[in-house]
Each structure stands twice: as C-alpha cells, then as structure tokens.
Amino acid sequence: MFFFRDTADLDPDRASGSRVEVAFTDASLDLREAAGLPAALEALRSATGVPFARMDQVHAADVVDREGAADGVPTADGQVSAARELGLMVRVADCVPVVLADLASGVIGVAHAGRRGVQEDVVTRTVERMRLLGATELAAWVGPHICGRCYEVPATLREEVAARVPSTYAETSWGTPALDLGAGVTAQLAASGVAVTTVPGCTREEPRLHSYRRDGDAAGRFAGLVWLS
C-alpha cells in the first residue's frame, strides 16, 4: 500500500506530543475518481486511523483551508489544515506531490505541482497559507514524480517554464528538451526557507507507481498523504 512512510515528532509544548505522519502510496491502490475510490479511501483510513480530504486538481495555484471534515472535494491544487483527526491528500500520476508540516504547531499542507503549478508557484502559495495559520518550522517531503530525464517537452515550452523557474531546465536521457519539475519545486521550497526531504523514484521508470506518461489513459493515481498521530 505504501511506497514510502516517515514520521517526525512535533514540539511537545505546542502540539501535545503528537507526531506528523507522511506517506506516499503505491500502485496497489488506485485513487482516481472512479468506482473503486471509496474502497481505496476506506483502506487508507483503516491503515492510518484518519479520513483524508482530497481535491479536484486542475493544474492551477489555488489553495484552500480544510477545517476538520473530509467531506467535499474543492477545486484546488493546494490545501492546508490546522485540524486534528484529519489527513490531507494530493493525487498524482507524474506531477510532483508535495506534503508539508509545521513541526512546531502541527499545521499540515499538500500541493499538486504539475508543469503549470510549478510555473504559478503553487508550492509557495501553500507555504504562505500555512504560515497564516501559524506555521513557523516547516518541513516538506517531495514525493516521486516523472524525472527530468523522462519528461520530454517541446523546446519552446522548456524555454517558457525555465524563464520563470530556471532550475527546471533539463534534457532527456535521449537528448531532447525536458523539464525537471522536482528540481523546480525543491528550489521554490528552499527559497521559502522550508527544509526538504526528497523521496526518490521516477514514476515513468518505477513500476510500483502510477504514470500517465507510461500508461496513458489507463494510468491510476497514487497519493501523497500527511496527518497527525
């Protein structure tokens, strides 16, 4: 069920000794908006003990607050919460899944950073929204995504994106123009003063992960998750 799982202790004076839990699911779960989604969500709830709020992701940079209920699927590419008993989910098949936590107070967030999301800096917008909720000691986990050696794009698109986020400029392993979205996200987080843990794995190359570039319309979705235990 999980490709990666991690924990970090929160400040006991501010967060009652809770821990932040982070996980990225694998291809054994398909979290698309499809007939099997309710069963997949229930499997996650059973494994973690919390429900997960998800988004209708549209490759933009809107960020929403979740106040304690997993009901509803707002249109957004970032979401944040200061609520307990609630996890946050970001779903991907090649884009960069980013999960965040404030290790002082327990404010949590997630962001969906595809090509447009990196251009519009959805990650920084998510960080800013978390800070409005009181976050001061932010950490991020950048999950598996299509790597710069595999994400081929037209040369004009590479130039357009790299003009705004220079670290995205890349070349495929076969010598054509590419984008390294993970490098772009990492640079944006660093510029915001956020500590980053990179979870390795290229979705196109790793069969344990869903990939749209590899599998087309048949591709499922895996998730980045964050919650407090």
Short mmCIF file of C-alpha atoms in Angstrom, two decimals:
data_model
loop_
_atom_site.label_atom_id
_atom_site.label_comp_id
_atom_site.label_asym_id
_atom_site.label_seq_id
_atom_site.Cartn_x
_atom_site.Cartn_y
_atom_site.Cartn_z
CA MET A 1 0.00 0.00 0.00
CA PHE A 2 2.82 2.44 0.84
CA PHE A 3 5.83 3.22 -1.35
CA PHE A 4 7.32 5.36 1.44
CA ARG A 5 6.37 6.23 5.02
CA ASP A 6 8.01 8.59 7.52
CA THR A 7 7.31 10.22 10.89
CA ALA A 8 8.56 13.33 12.67
CA ASP A 9 7.99 14.43 16.25
CA LEU A 10 6.28 17.75 16.83
CA ASP A 11 7.15 20.27 19.52
CA PRO A 12 5.52 18.73 22.65
CA ASP A 13 4.97 22.14 24.21
CA ARG A 14 2.85 23.29 21.26
CA ALA A 15 1.39 20.12 19.78
CA SER A 16 0.71 17.83 22.76
CA GLY A 17 3.47 15.41 21.83
CA SER A 18 1.86 14.44 18.52
CA ARG A 19 3.78 13.16 15.52
CA VAL A 20 3.40 14.09 11.89
CA GLU A 21 2.99 11.08 9.62
CA VAL A 22 3.86 11.19 5.93
CA ALA A 23 3.29 8.53 3.31
CA PHE A 24 3.21 8.00 -0.44
CA THR A 25 1.03 5.17 -1.71
CA ASP A 26 1.99 2.71 -4.43
CA ALA A 27 0.26 1.17 -7.45
CA SER A 28 -1.59 -1.37 -5.30
CA LEU A 29 -4.11 1.46 -4.70
CA ASP A 30 -5.79 3.48 -7.44
CA LEU A 31 -7.06 6.81 -6.11
CA ARG A 32 -8.67 8.12 -9.30
CA GLU A 33 -12.20 9.50 -9.14
CA ALA A 34 -13.59 6.14 -10.22
CA ALA A 35 -15.78 3.31 -8.99
CA GLY A 36 -13.04 1.82 -6.82
CA LEU A 37 -12.22 5.07 -4.99
CA PRO A 38 -14.47 4.58 -1.92
CA ALA A 39 -12.84 1.22 -1.16
CA ALA A 40 -9.35 2.70 -1.63
CA LEU A 41 -10.17 5.59 0.72
CA GLU A 42 -11.50 3.18 3.32
CA ALA A 43 -8.33 1.10 3.07
CA LEU A 44 -6.28 4.23 3.79
CA ARG A 45 -8.48 5.15 6.72
CA SER A 46 -8.10 1.66 8.18
CA ALA A 47 -4.32 1.79 7.75
CA THR A 48 -3.83 5.26 9.24
CA GLY A 49 -6.80 5.89 11.54
CA VAL A 50 -7.87 9.15 9.87
CA PRO A 51 -10.05 10.22 6.91
CA PHE A 52 -8.33 12.09 4.08
CA ALA A 53 -9.52 15.29 2.41
CA ARG A 54 -8.85 15.38 -1.32
CA MET A 55 -9.09 17.99 -4.08
CA ASP A 56 -10.35 18.36 -7.63
CA GLN A 57 -6.93 19.22 -9.06
CA VAL A 58 -6.92 21.41 -12.18
CA HIS A 59 -3.24 22.36 -12.65
CA ALA A 60 -3.57 25.85 -11.17
CA ALA A 61 -2.39 27.50 -7.95
CA ASP A 62 -5.46 27.94 -5.75
CA VAL A 63 -5.06 26.82 -2.12
CA VAL A 64 -7.96 26.07 0.25
CA ASP A 65 -8.29 25.67 4.03
CA ARG A 66 -9.80 22.45 5.38
CA GLU A 67 -11.37 22.98 8.79
CA GLY A 68 -11.85 19.45 10.03
CA ALA A 69 -14.03 17.49 7.62
CA ALA A 70 -13.00 15.31 4.70
CA ASP A 71 -16.38 15.86 3.02
CA GLY A 72 -16.45 17.79 -0.23
CA VAL A 73 -13.87 17.94 -3.00
CA PRO A 74 -12.96 21.60 -3.61
CA THR A 75 -11.34 22.70 -6.85
CA ALA A 76 -7.76 23.50 -5.84
CA ASP A 77 -4.17 22.36 -6.19
CA GLY A 78 -3.15 23.02 -2.60
CA GLN A 79 -4.87 22.53 0.74
CA VAL A 80 -3.90 23.25 4.33
CA SER A 81 -5.34 22.44 7.75
CA ALA A 82 -4.79 23.09 11.43
CA ALA A 83 -7.39 20.48 12.39
CA ARG A 84 -6.67 17.25 14.23
CA GLU A 85 -8.25 13.92 13.22
CA LEU A 86 -7.96 14.85 9.53
CA GLY A 87 -5.41 13.90 6.88
CA LEU A 88 -4.68 15.70 3.62
CA MET A 89 -4.18 14.02 0.25
CA VAL A 90 -2.64 15.04 -3.06
CA ARG A 91 -3.06 12.68 -6.02
CA VAL A 92 -0.67 12.33 -8.96
CA ALA A 93 0.43 10.14 -11.84
CA ASP A 94 3.58 12.05 -12.92
CA CYS A 95 3.25 15.52 -11.35
CA VAL A 96 5.13 16.36 -8.17
CA PRO A 97 3.28 15.54 -4.93
CA VAL A 98 4.40 17.78 -2.06
CA VAL A 99 3.38 17.24 1.56
CA LEU A 100 4.23 19.75 4.29
CA ALA A 101 4.06 20.01 8.06
CA ASP A 102 4.88 22.61 10.66
CA LEU A 103 6.97 20.78 13.23
CA ALA A 104 6.10 23.37 15.89
CA SER A 105 2.29 23.52 15.82
CA GLY A 106 1.17 20.68 13.55
CA VAL A 107 -0.30 22.73 10.69
CA ILE A 108 -0.22 20.48 7.61
CA GLY A 109 -0.50 21.02 3.85
CA VAL A 110 -0.25 19.38 0.45
CA ALA A 111 0.37 20.70 -3.07
CA HIS A 112 -0.04 19.31 -6.58
CA ALA A 113 2.81 20.68 -8.69
CA GLY A 114 2.50 19.88 -12.35
CA ARG A 115 4.03 21.98 -15.09
CA ARG A 116 1.53 24.83 -14.69
CA GLY A 117 1.61 24.54 -10.91
CA VAL A 118 5.38 24.97 -10.92
CA GLN A 119 5.10 27.97 -13.23
CA GLU A 120 2.46 29.57 -10.99
CA ASP A 121 4.32 28.54 -7.80
CA VAL A 122 1.53 26.62 -6.07
CA VAL A 123 4.10 25.36 -3.54
CA THR A 124 4.97 28.84 -2.28
CA ARG A 125 1.29 29.76 -2.10
CA THR A 126 0.67 26.68 0.04
CA VAL A 127 3.56 27.59 2.34
CA GLU A 128 2.23 31.13 2.69
CA ARG A 129 -1.25 29.88 3.60
CA MET A 130 0.24 27.56 6.23
CA ARG A 131 2.13 30.48 7.76
CA LEU A 132 -1.12 32.42 8.01
CA LEU A 133 -2.37 29.53 10.18
CA GLY A 134 0.67 29.90 12.46
CA ALA A 135 3.28 27.61 10.87
CA THR A 136 6.85 28.55 11.81
CA GLU A 137 9.05 25.43 11.43
CA LEU A 138 8.08 24.00 8.07
CA ALA A 139 9.33 20.76 6.56
CA ALA A 140 8.41 19.30 3.17
CA TRP A 141 8.55 15.87 1.57
CA VAL A 142 8.80 15.95 -2.23
CA GLY A 143 7.38 12.69 -3.49
CA PRO A 144 8.11 10.53 -6.54
CA HIS A 145 7.38 12.15 -9.91
CA ILE A 146 8.49 11.94 -13.51
CA CYS A 147 12.16 12.87 -13.60
CA GLY A 148 13.93 15.36 -15.84
CA ARG A 149 15.49 12.52 -17.85
CA CYS A 150 12.00 11.30 -18.83
CA TYR A 151 9.74 14.38 -19.02
CA GLU A 152 10.15 15.35 -22.67
CA VAL A 153 8.55 18.64 -23.76
CA PRO A 154 8.78 20.91 -26.81
CA ALA A 155 11.77 23.24 -26.75
CA THR A 156 9.50 26.31 -26.66
CA LEU A 157 7.75 25.00 -23.53
CA ARG A 158 11.07 24.27 -21.83
CA GLU A 159 12.15 27.86 -22.51
CA GLU A 160 8.85 29.26 -21.24
CA VAL A 161 8.93 27.38 -17.94
CA ALA A 162 12.66 27.80 -17.35
CA ALA A 163 12.33 31.55 -17.87
CA ARG A 164 10.28 31.62 -14.67
CA VAL A 165 11.87 28.68 -12.82
CA PRO A 166 15.44 28.24 -14.14
CA SER A 167 16.14 25.01 -12.25
CA THR A 168 13.51 23.17 -14.33
CA TYR A 169 15.68 23.31 -17.48
CA ALA A 170 16.61 19.72 -18.39
CA GLU A 171 17.37 17.25 -21.15
CA THR A 172 16.06 13.71 -21.55
CA SER A 173 18.34 10.71 -21.45
CA TRP A 174 17.91 10.51 -25.24
CA GLY A 175 18.98 14.15 -25.78
CA THR A 176 15.72 16.07 -26.28
CA PRO A 177 14.31 19.08 -24.37
CA ALA A 178 12.83 18.25 -20.97
CA LEU A 179 11.65 19.75 -17.69
CA ASP A 180 12.79 18.76 -14.21
CA LEU A 181 9.73 19.71 -12.17
CA GLY A 182 11.16 18.21 -8.99
CA ALA A 183 14.19 20.48 -9.18
CA GLY A 184 11.89 23.45 -9.66
CA VAL A 185 9.76 22.55 -6.65
CA THR A 186 12.83 21.98 -4.48
CA ALA A 187 14.20 25.39 -5.45
CA GLN A 188 10.89 27.08 -4.64
CA LEU A 189 10.74 25.41 -1.23
CA ALA A 190 14.32 26.37 -0.46
CA ALA A 191 13.58 29.99 -1.41
CA SER A 192 10.72 29.91 1.12
CA GLY A 193 13.00 28.61 3.86
CA VAL A 194 11.46 25.14 4.01
CA ALA A 195 13.54 22.06 4.85
CA VAL A 196 13.13 19.40 2.14
CA THR A 197 13.23 15.60 2.18
CA THR A 198 13.28 14.11 -1.32
CA VAL A 199 11.59 10.74 -1.77
CA PRO A 200 13.35 9.13 -4.75
CA GLY A 201 11.58 7.43 -7.62
CA CYS A 202 10.66 8.32 -11.22
CA THR A 203 7.06 7.45 -11.97
CA ARG A 204 7.75 6.60 -15.61
CA GLU A 205 10.61 4.25 -14.66
CA GLU A 206 9.23 2.76 -11.44
CA PRO A 207 6.52 0.06 -11.95
CA ARG A 208 5.38 0.38 -8.32
CA LEU A 209 3.99 3.84 -9.13
CA HIS A 210 1.26 5.07 -11.46
CA SER A 211 2.42 7.05 -14.52
CA TYR A 212 0.36 8.80 -17.17
CA ARG A 213 3.36 9.19 -19.48
CA ARG A 214 3.94 5.43 -19.33
CA ASP A 215 0.36 4.09 -19.26
CA GLY A 216 -1.79 6.81 -20.85
CA ASP A 217 -5.49 6.85 -20.02
CA ALA A 218 -5.15 3.52 -18.19
CA ALA A 219 -2.95 5.14 -15.54
CA GLY A 220 -4.22 5.21 -11.98
CA ARG A 221 -3.34 7.78 -9.34
CA PHE A 222 -1.16 7.41 -6.26
CA ALA A 223 -1.15 9.84 -3.35
CA GLY A 224 0.96 11.88 -1.03
CA LEU A 225 -0.53 11.87 2.48
CA VAL A 226 0.08 13.81 5.69
CA TRP A 227 -1.67 13.51 9.04
CA LEU A 228 -1.07 13.76 12.78
CA SER A 229 -0.98 10.75 15.08
#
